[in-house]
Amino acid sequence: MDLQDIFVSNLKATRKEKHITQEKLAEMCDTDTAYIGQIETKKRFPSISFIEKIANALNIEPYILFKNKTEASVEQKQKIEKLKSEFLNLLDGDVELFLEKLSMISW
């Protein structure tokens, strides 16, 4: 995925998460709806100053539009798996301790 793909993907996702239509985003950026559509279909690419307008309209920092979320997602999944493993190890130890204590109780 190249930088333009990442930008377009993040733009669309963020716009939709915030329930903002292309028309509304165009209005907020003082531009034509067709221009937003052309950006989202990779027919045109905005200038740095227009990227700032988009980010301001979406109420995010501009770099967010360029952040590769796929890599972050893989990294997050790895961290979650590690935490899950550590948790299960702790839980397993606690269960063993509980069973030992339970076996010491005379009923």
Tab-separated table of C-alpha atoms in Angstrom:
chain	number	residue	atom	x	y	z
A	1	MET	CA	0.000	0.000	0.000
A	2	ASP	CA	1.553	3.294	-1.057
A	3	LEU	CA	1.238	6.595	0.785
A	4	GLN	CA	-1.612	7.828	-1.392
A	5	ASP	CA	-3.566	4.608	-0.734
A	6	ILE	CA	-2.995	5.030	3.005
A	7	PHE	CA	-4.106	8.679	2.846
A	8	VAL	CA	-7.272	7.872	0.891
A	9	SER	CA	-8.126	4.905	3.109
A	10	ASN	CA	-7.685	6.967	6.289
A	11	LEU	CA	-9.599	9.909	4.856
A	12	LYS	CA	-12.586	7.747	3.933
A	13	ALA	CA	-12.532	5.819	7.203
A	14	THR	CA	-12.242	8.929	9.364
A	15	ARG	CA	-14.902	10.773	7.400
A	16	LYS	CA	-17.298	7.845	7.743
A	17	GLU	CA	-16.501	7.320	11.449
A	18	LYS	CA	-17.453	10.936	12.033
A	19	HIS	CA	-20.591	10.578	9.880
A	20	ILE	CA	-19.454	13.306	7.492
A	21	THR	CA	-20.521	13.056	3.864
A	22	GLN	CA	-18.300	14.097	0.977
A	23	GLU	CA	-20.646	17.030	0.493
A	24	LYS	CA	-20.318	18.147	4.105
A	25	LEU	CA	-16.524	17.744	4.051
A	26	ALA	CA	-16.348	19.790	0.857
A	27	GLU	CA	-18.447	22.499	2.495
A	28	MET	CA	-16.236	22.474	5.601
A	29	CYS	CA	-13.124	22.759	3.406
A	30	ASP	CA	-14.661	25.429	1.174
A	31	THR	CA	-14.324	23.360	-1.982
A	32	ASP	CA	-16.419	21.442	-4.485
A	33	THR	CA	-17.845	18.018	-3.653
A	34	ALA	CA	-16.370	16.667	-6.886
A	35	TYR	CA	-12.865	17.519	-5.637
A	36	ILE	CA	-13.351	15.423	-2.489
A	37	GLY	CA	-14.649	12.592	-4.677
A	38	GLN	CA	-11.617	12.879	-6.942
A	39	ILE	CA	-9.302	12.708	-3.936
A	40	GLU	CA	-11.090	9.633	-2.603
A	41	THR	CA	-10.897	7.907	-6.009
A	42	LYS	CA	-7.205	8.794	-6.400
A	43	LYS	CA	-7.813	10.946	-9.467
A	44	ARG	CA	-6.296	13.958	-7.696
A	45	PHE	CA	-4.130	14.511	-4.653
A	46	PRO	CA	-4.477	17.562	-2.392
A	47	SER	CA	-1.773	20.081	-1.566
A	48	ILE	CA	-0.268	20.229	1.916
A	49	SER	CA	-2.377	23.265	2.759
A	50	PHE	CA	-5.537	21.469	1.647
A	51	ILE	CA	-4.577	18.395	3.686
A	52	GLU	CA	-4.448	20.740	6.686
A	53	LYS	CA	-7.964	21.959	5.824
A	54	ILE	CA	-9.205	18.369	5.640
A	55	ALA	CA	-7.574	17.493	8.966
A	56	ASN	CA	-9.053	20.588	10.619
A	57	ALA	CA	-12.492	19.760	9.241
A	58	LEU	CA	-12.184	16.207	10.590
A	59	ASN	CA	-10.781	17.530	13.875
A	60	ILE	CA	-7.630	15.389	13.678
A	61	GLU	CA	-3.907	15.992	13.339
A	62	PRO	CA	-2.816	15.850	9.670
A	63	TYR	CA	-0.306	13.038	10.258
A	64	ILE	CA	-3.205	10.720	11.179
A	65	LEU	CA	-4.205	10.731	7.519
A	66	PHE	CA	-0.809	9.240	6.623
A	67	LYS	CA	-0.497	6.702	9.433
A	68	ASN	CA	-0.409	3.115	8.212
A	69	LYS	CA	-3.033	1.536	10.432
A	70	THR	CA	-2.354	-1.922	9.018
A	71	GLU	CA	1.121	-1.947	10.566
A	72	ALA	CA	-0.265	-0.572	13.812
A	73	SER	CA	-2.941	-3.228	13.770
A	74	VAL	CA	-0.390	-6.028	13.388
A	75	GLU	CA	1.695	-4.545	16.195
A	76	GLN	CA	-1.388	-4.200	18.404
A	77	LYS	CA	-2.400	-7.803	17.719
A	78	GLN	CA	1.071	-8.977	18.732
A	79	LYS	CA	0.884	-6.977	21.966
A	80	ILE	CA	-2.581	-8.340	22.699
A	81	GLU	CA	-1.425	-11.918	22.109
A	82	LYS	CA	1.527	-11.394	24.456
A	83	LEU	CA	-0.722	-9.927	27.161
A	84	LYS	CA	-3.223	-12.726	26.666
A	85	SER	CA	-0.486	-15.300	27.081
A	86	GLU	CA	0.837	-13.597	30.218
A	87	PHE	CA	-2.690	-13.354	31.640
A	88	LEU	CA	-3.410	-17.015	30.977
A	89	ASN	CA	-0.127	-17.990	32.641
A	90	LEU	CA	-1.050	-15.927	35.703
A	91	LEU	CA	-4.559	-17.314	35.726
A	92	ASP	CA	-3.255	-20.864	35.413
A	93	GLY	CA	-0.955	-20.282	38.392
A	94	ASP	CA	-3.813	-18.845	40.448
A	95	VAL	CA	-6.079	-21.770	39.593
A	96	GLU	CA	-3.395	-24.247	40.658
A	97	LEU	CA	-2.896	-22.353	43.916
A	98	PHE	CA	-6.650	-22.272	44.507
A	99	LEU	CA	-6.954	-26.017	43.886
A	100	GLU	CA	-4.085	-26.696	46.283
A	101	LYS	CA	-5.774	-24.628	48.990
A	102	LEU	CA	-9.097	-26.276	48.239
A	103	SER	CA	-7.587	-29.744	48.627
A	104	MET	CA	-6.255	-28.768	52.084
A	105	ILE	CA	-9.712	-27.968	53.389
A	106	SER	CA	-11.364	-30.770	55.269
A	107	TRP	CA	-15.011	-30.977	54.475
